[in-house]
Amino acid sequence: MKNTSEHYYVPNQSAWPIVATVALFFVALGAGLLLNSGSPIVLLIGFALLIYIFYGWFSKVVEESEKGLYSRQMDQSFRLGMAWFIFSEVMFFAAFFGALFYVRTLAIPWLNGSGSHAMTHTLLWPEFIAEWPLFHTPAANSSVPSALPDPFHLPLLNTILLVLSSVTLTISHHALKIGNRHKTINWLAITVLLGLAFLVVQGIEYYEAYVHLGLTLQSGIYGSTFFMLTGFHGLHVTLGTILLIVMLARMRKGHFSAEKHFAFEASAWYWHFVDVVWLGLFIFVYVL
Amino acid sequence: MTSISATEHHGPEKGLMRWILTTNHKDIGSMYLIFSLLMFFIGGSMALIIRMELVEPGLQVVQPEFFNQMTTMHGLIMVFGAVMPAFVGLANWMVPMMIGAPDMALPRLNNFSFWILPFAFTMMLSSLFMDGGAPNFGWTFYAPLSTTYAPPSVTFFIFAMHMAGVSSILGAINIIVTVMNMRAPAMTYMKMPLFVWTWLITAFLLIAVMPVLAGTVTMMLTDIHFGTSFFDAGGGGDPVLFQHLFWFFGHPEVYIMILPAFGIISQIVPTFSRKPLFGYPSMVYATSSIALLSFTVWAHHMFTVGLPLVGELFFMYATMLISVPTGVKVFNWVATMFRGSLTFETPMLFAIAFIVLFTIGGFSGLMLAISPADFQYHDTYFVVAHFHYVLVPGAVFSIMAATYYWLPKWTGYMYDEFLGKCHFWCSFIGLNLTFFPMHFVGLAGMPRRIPDYSLQFADFNMISSMGGFLFGFAQILFVIVIVKCVQGGKKAKAVCWEGAKGLEWSVPSPAPYHTFETPPNLPDEKYP
Amino acid sequence: MLAKIVASVFLFVITFLPRLSLADWAVNMTEGVTDVSRSVYSLHMQIFWICVAIAVVVFSVMLWSIIHHRKSAGAKAAQFHENTTIELLWTIIPIFILIAMAVPATATLIDMYDTKESDIDIQVTGYQWKWQYQYLSEDLAFFSNLATPKEQISNLAVKNANYLLEVDEPLVIPIGKKVRFLLTSNDVIHSWWVPAFAVKKDAIPGFINEAWTQVEEVGIYRGQCAELCGKDHGFMPIVVKAVPYEDYLVWVSDKKTIIAEQEAAAARVWTMAELMEQGEKVYQTNCAACHQPNGEGISPAFPALKGSVIATQDQQAHIDIVLNGKAGTAMQAYAAQLNAVDLAAVITYERNAWGNNTGDLIAPQYIQSLLKDK
Ligand code: HEA
Ligand code: HEA
Ligand code: CUA
Ligand SMILES: [Cu+2]
């Protein structure tokens, strides 16, 4: 390691963190209040604050970066930070995938009497038949799906959209590295459009599921895992798209250089991560 | 916010805003430590309410529903509010100084990580005043008691956990990045002080498991409010799934509370033995093995839930295996003391007590790991005895040892050695009186989390309660020592312990507001 | 100052010591009365002594250093800091010690898991906060509630010897037979534990866990629920009476007769006074835990019945919620738990106690007809 710490930028006092904390607190408190007493006001204030601080805090960082305050070592800190943040996101999804695998390979067969659980079936759920996707839950469920989304219809389309968007993003990134700004911007814009298209298709799919197929959050464990996994993924795509839009705006303002474009790269990592999660979803939630 | 050059000297601002807006690792470290002390007293007061109710058979002080709230809040606050933040505080103070960095890698994020905590715990504690009371389902909040059958405040509990989780993850990212990226050039990984090593591994554990906890409480939230069936067999889910998820987080979590402690002890024992730490590389490997193994043992908390036989055996063997690397650590500490030149200042007293009492707690852990025997121990006071032995004379003692050890470096003054020793001995006697008899009542069959018990457990419970009060009030001494030391006293030298080695001792006491704006050289060749 | 502290600690201990009756201090695990419980006990003792032995070695070395290698005793620090041989040794030896523990543990565990070929199957269902026992081959089922009076719990009366460990209807099993327990729960997770059998298994709603025992000695064995299950987790004991097989058969037929008689009683006409008296009894054992003896409940978890709309006005709704419970709440369906007389009595009681003076009398026959319809 080279002796570069001399230039490590230690920011002075900053008000953004405490505002961010207050925003987070309002979001949490507001969500609690909304769920317990139905009033969304605090939550809305929280979100407004959150958007404000995201904008403000990141603008500040961008400004510092553009002033050239950040050394190579600082850049490395950001990279490591982003990488570990993505690792934490991976673990978040791991919890939901874990739940999915657990119910599919253990809980549902047990309810049907497999392993040492013969009596579970005989005494408690004699009518239950194990199947996946699970249409009929052990206790009669409030919404029985009539059919399931066809994996090779909208989901396949979405898979193509997302994989394609990863490719276009990579092209854009390469263009940035060789300093071709025009090409970077164009391919980035295409990526953003693909991301938006994905969200629209997912919206259509959810609408179909709820309105036509009767597949809802209340449809037993299949509905639970289906919507939680795809839902959290969808949220991440939304966030990723917003990041990319911001990158697009910054590119157009002339930010980033062939050597220094950490924010662009971080957004790209995030986007690829979201893409990989989708592939997992496509295989384990839709196809298998 | 006008600073242009990082080398510009900005001393601490004055007043409240210094603390709210600070990006300085020392300020933030202090805030973490003070917050944790406050939580320790709040959680401790709840423990004292528990002990008050358990002095005698019969209900005298509180009603069962309130008792359950006390048990739950005591566990949650001690774990998430007292022990974890204390270690993060120590990391903030010491890690940059030990590796020769100017500050933490991401200073503003650092401030954010801290300030989330007071808000999260305000929310958690305010549930005590809500209709239906605070969470009452144990710190392990097993579904469906914590979902379908929970009080309304559970929603706020869930969001408080989310916030605490965000704080931990961001804090851990910061520490990892600092250690990986900010070391003085000559400090290779195998030259890092053990406290830094153990924290690096702990941070990895935190980032790996806190998100799983976040996912788990999210599933609870949707089960409660949106009709999902993760933990409901009627919908095809399984209440036991909750336990798998929780303990996948929960077991690494208990090592999160002990690995930094191992690091601290590995700093203190060599200092007061005036002898290098025995087996530095094996300490590193042992810590890493403990961390890796900790992902494979979670279901030892679930031996009685009806796991398949192979599962039961696997988790039993894996759990037992953890004794091996942990043993290596204990043996290394003893070997460090062997043929040293020992003195027994307060930090060393706490460290020695740590080694002895943690080992006892580890042994009871090993007994719990034997699945057939755990059928008799599980959910009794034997378990309570086990984890208090690893947590109180383990985690908490190590935090106190660290405080005494580094207090002169922080404040510039020596603490009152006599009062420190009084604090140690009262704590030592008090905690053994409190927790040792719990082994007996547990083996004799007293279940945990009960507000009232049958007559044969009466005597030991009274002893426990007496000990609990002794231990609790002894902590007031701790506060007195700290306050006195902050106010003044004998000036501390830069190297205030004769045998102390390491970069943190190369700066004056008190450590200047900014240390190592240029990376230092390592003190000597055989470092550490 | 130190002397003062020591003195006060000493005083403190002296004041309390006389209150501790040094006799019968139970300090260890019970050996129990089954093969399994005895092997668990010997496992426990074996590991315990191994741990003690290791502790003695480790702490002796440490104590030696503390005494002989003190700076004040003139010790000069050596500077060694590694020794591959010894480090390998103290990694490998523990592994062998662990294997020595794992072998008997595995054998015992396999034995505990062998629930096949049982002589008697009993389904045990946990409820907040009582146990239901169903003898699967006998068409016999009943509930087992805490029998310790409230006055003793709130220190208004002298406590019995078996304070908190006594129930109204113990589980009865024959000795010398392999009894299989099929454990499940109606609401939250409970755990059925009798130390003397070394049986502890969680009762999980929606799943059945299996455990077994074969008791050798006649006797009364006591245990407790071992999983936090809400407010009265500390008040749901387990009592098992192990009797010779012949006595068991007699008990089964007697028990069936009693239950049949109680059910037949629904056919006759009951007076208000009779129903109120019976109703109060039923209420205190079954309902008071949540709705409180005075009917005031615990807000907001458990609603008050005193003056409540349901208990003073809509009679059908009242009957409906008591018989069928309310899904997703702690309110259970009592149709499956109480007989027609007790149901009628408790509803009548609720409609007339604590100033709920509706004057309504619910006839057991009527409840009987409702139950038959199901
Ligand atoms: C700091 C926290 C901490 C630590 C370090 C540990 C360490 C260990 N714990 Fe503990 N544990 C808890 C905190 C901790 N635990 C908590 C909080 C609970 C309860 C949670 C709840 O339900 O609320 C719990 C519960 C718990 C259980 C579940 C009990 C039950 O509910 O039925 C088990 C079972 O296996 C267990 C095992 C172990 C083991 C094997 C270790 C090992 O790591 C110990 C290893 C150490 C040694 C063995 C001693 C030193 C070694 C030697 C000197 C070497 C030679 C020794 C031999 C070869 C024998 N623990
Ligand atoms: C790090 C964690 C930690 C720590 C430090 C402690 C500390 C203590 N614990 Fe803790 N305990 C847990 C973690 C911890 N505990 C957990 C995880 C559980 C399981 C919870 C569950 O079942 O869900 C538990 C459960 C638990 C129980 C079992 C409850 C039950 O099963 O119902 C008991 C019973 O005695 C107990 C007692 C104590 C005591 C006496 C202390 C003492 O060390 C406390 C010392 C006291 C003080 C430090 C207080 C000082 C206060 C004053 C002197 C008063 C002055 C007041 C003011 C100034 C405001 N604890
Ligand atoms: Cu039932 Cu605890
Ligand atoms: Cu564990």
PDB file of C-alpha atoms and ligand atoms in Angstrom, chain B residues 247 250-255 294 297-301 319 322 386, ligand 4:
ATOM      1  CA  TRP B 247     -31.087 -18.160  15.444  1.00  0.00           C
ATOM      2  CA  GLY B 250     -28.950 -15.052  16.986  1.00  0.00           C
ATOM      3  CA  HIS B 251     -26.082 -17.420  17.358  1.00  0.00           C
ATOM      4  CA  PRO B 252     -23.552 -15.333  15.418  1.00  0.00           C
ATOM      5  CA  GLU B 253     -24.971 -12.467  17.446  1.00  0.00           C
ATOM      6  CA  VAL B 254     -23.728 -13.996  20.694  1.00  0.00           C
ATOM      7  CA  TYR B 255     -20.258 -14.238  19.176  1.00  0.00           C
ATOM      8  CA  SER B 294     -20.911 -19.856  14.279  1.00  0.00           C
ATOM      9  CA  VAL B 297     -24.630 -24.199  14.909  1.00  0.00           C
ATOM     10  CA  TRP B 298     -27.772 -22.112  15.197  1.00  0.00           C
ATOM     11  CA  ALA B 299     -30.201 -24.936  15.859  1.00  0.00           C
ATOM     12  CA  HIS B 300     -28.569 -25.807  19.203  1.00  0.00           C
ATOM     13  CA  HIS B 301     -31.111 -23.364  20.576  1.00  0.00           C
ATOM     14  CA  THR B 319     -21.524 -26.791  18.430  1.00  0.00           C
ATOM     15  CA  ILE B 322     -16.483 -24.531  18.785  1.00  0.00           C
ATOM     16  CA  HIS B 386     -24.805 -20.084  31.137  1.00  0.00           C
TER      17      HIS B 386
HETATM   18 CU    CU D   4     -25.973 -20.249  20.332  1.00  0.00          CU
END
